[in-house]
Short mmCIF file of C-alpha atoms in Angstrom, two decimals:
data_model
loop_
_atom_site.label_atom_id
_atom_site.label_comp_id
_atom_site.label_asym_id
_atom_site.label_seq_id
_atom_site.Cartn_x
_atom_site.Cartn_y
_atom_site.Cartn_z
CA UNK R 1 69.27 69.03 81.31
CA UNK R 2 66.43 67.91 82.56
CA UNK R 3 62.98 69.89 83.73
CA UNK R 4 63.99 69.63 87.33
CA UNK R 5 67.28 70.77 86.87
CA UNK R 6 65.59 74.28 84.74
CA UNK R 7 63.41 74.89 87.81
CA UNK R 8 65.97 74.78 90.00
CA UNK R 9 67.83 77.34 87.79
CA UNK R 10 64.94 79.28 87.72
CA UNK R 11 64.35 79.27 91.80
CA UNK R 12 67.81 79.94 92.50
CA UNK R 13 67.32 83.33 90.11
CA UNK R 14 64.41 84.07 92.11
CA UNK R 15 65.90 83.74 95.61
CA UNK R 16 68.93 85.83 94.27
CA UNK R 17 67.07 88.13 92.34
CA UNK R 18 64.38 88.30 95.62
CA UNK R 19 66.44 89.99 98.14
CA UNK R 20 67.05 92.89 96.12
CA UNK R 21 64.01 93.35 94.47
CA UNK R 22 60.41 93.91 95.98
CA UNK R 23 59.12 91.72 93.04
CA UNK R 24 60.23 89.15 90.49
CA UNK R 25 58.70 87.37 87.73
CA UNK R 26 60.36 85.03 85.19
CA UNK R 27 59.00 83.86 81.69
CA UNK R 28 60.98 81.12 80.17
CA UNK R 29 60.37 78.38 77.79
CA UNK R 30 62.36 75.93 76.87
CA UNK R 31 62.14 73.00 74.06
CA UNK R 32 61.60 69.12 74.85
CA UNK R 33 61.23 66.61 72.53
CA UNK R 34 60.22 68.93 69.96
CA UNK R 35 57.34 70.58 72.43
CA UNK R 36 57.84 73.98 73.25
CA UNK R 37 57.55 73.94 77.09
CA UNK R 38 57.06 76.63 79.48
CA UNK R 39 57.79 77.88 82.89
CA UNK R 40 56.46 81.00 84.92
CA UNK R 41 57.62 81.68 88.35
CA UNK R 42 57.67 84.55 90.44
CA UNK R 43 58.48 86.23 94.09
CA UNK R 44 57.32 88.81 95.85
CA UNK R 45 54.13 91.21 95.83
CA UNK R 46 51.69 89.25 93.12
CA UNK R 47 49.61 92.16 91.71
CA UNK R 48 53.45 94.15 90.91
CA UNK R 49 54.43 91.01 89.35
CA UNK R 50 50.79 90.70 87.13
CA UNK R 51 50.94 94.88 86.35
CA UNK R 52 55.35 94.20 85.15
CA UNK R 53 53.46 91.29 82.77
CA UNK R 54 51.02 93.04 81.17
CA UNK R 55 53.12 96.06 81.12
CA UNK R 56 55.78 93.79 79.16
CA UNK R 57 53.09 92.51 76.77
CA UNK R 58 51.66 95.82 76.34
CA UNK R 59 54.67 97.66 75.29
CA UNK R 60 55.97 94.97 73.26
CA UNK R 61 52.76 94.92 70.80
CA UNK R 62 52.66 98.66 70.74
CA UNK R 63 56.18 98.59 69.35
CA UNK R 64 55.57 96.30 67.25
CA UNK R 65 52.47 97.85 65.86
CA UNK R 66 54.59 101.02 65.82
CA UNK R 67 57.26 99.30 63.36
CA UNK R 68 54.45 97.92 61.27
CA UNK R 69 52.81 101.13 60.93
CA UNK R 70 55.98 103.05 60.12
CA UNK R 71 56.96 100.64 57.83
CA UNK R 72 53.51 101.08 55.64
CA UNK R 73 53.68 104.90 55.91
CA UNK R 74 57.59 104.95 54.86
CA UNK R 75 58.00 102.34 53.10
CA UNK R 76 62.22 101.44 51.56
CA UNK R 77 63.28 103.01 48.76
CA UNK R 78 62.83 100.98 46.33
CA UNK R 79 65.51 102.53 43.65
#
């Protein structure tokens, strides 16, 4: 499948996913020729789609820091 073919994938979601939702934003990447590739597109009110991005990114790394700092504090038992 070829690039076009993803974006068209991708818009379709969006005009789907659009008329029920006041905003939409879609990270995908994909691999081509052994280069990771990317593809961010969104609908609907810009600065709700920017605050549901770095609301994703935020919570991810403090989960992740969350598990990393639980996992020094209780560490497995080891016996």
């Amino acid at each position: 499948m070829n690039v076009i073919d993803k974006r068209k994938i991708i818009e379709k979601a969006l005009h789907d996913l659009g008329e029920h939702f006041d905003a939409v934003q879609i990270l995908s990447t994909f691999v081509e020729e052994g280069v990771t590739m990317r593809c961010f597109q969104g609908t609907g009110n810009f600065y709700a789609r920017q605050g549901m991005a770095h609301e994703f990114i935020n919570t991810d790394l403090a989960e992740e820091m969350g598990a990393q700092i639980a996992k020094q504090l209780n560490p497995p038992d080891e016996s």
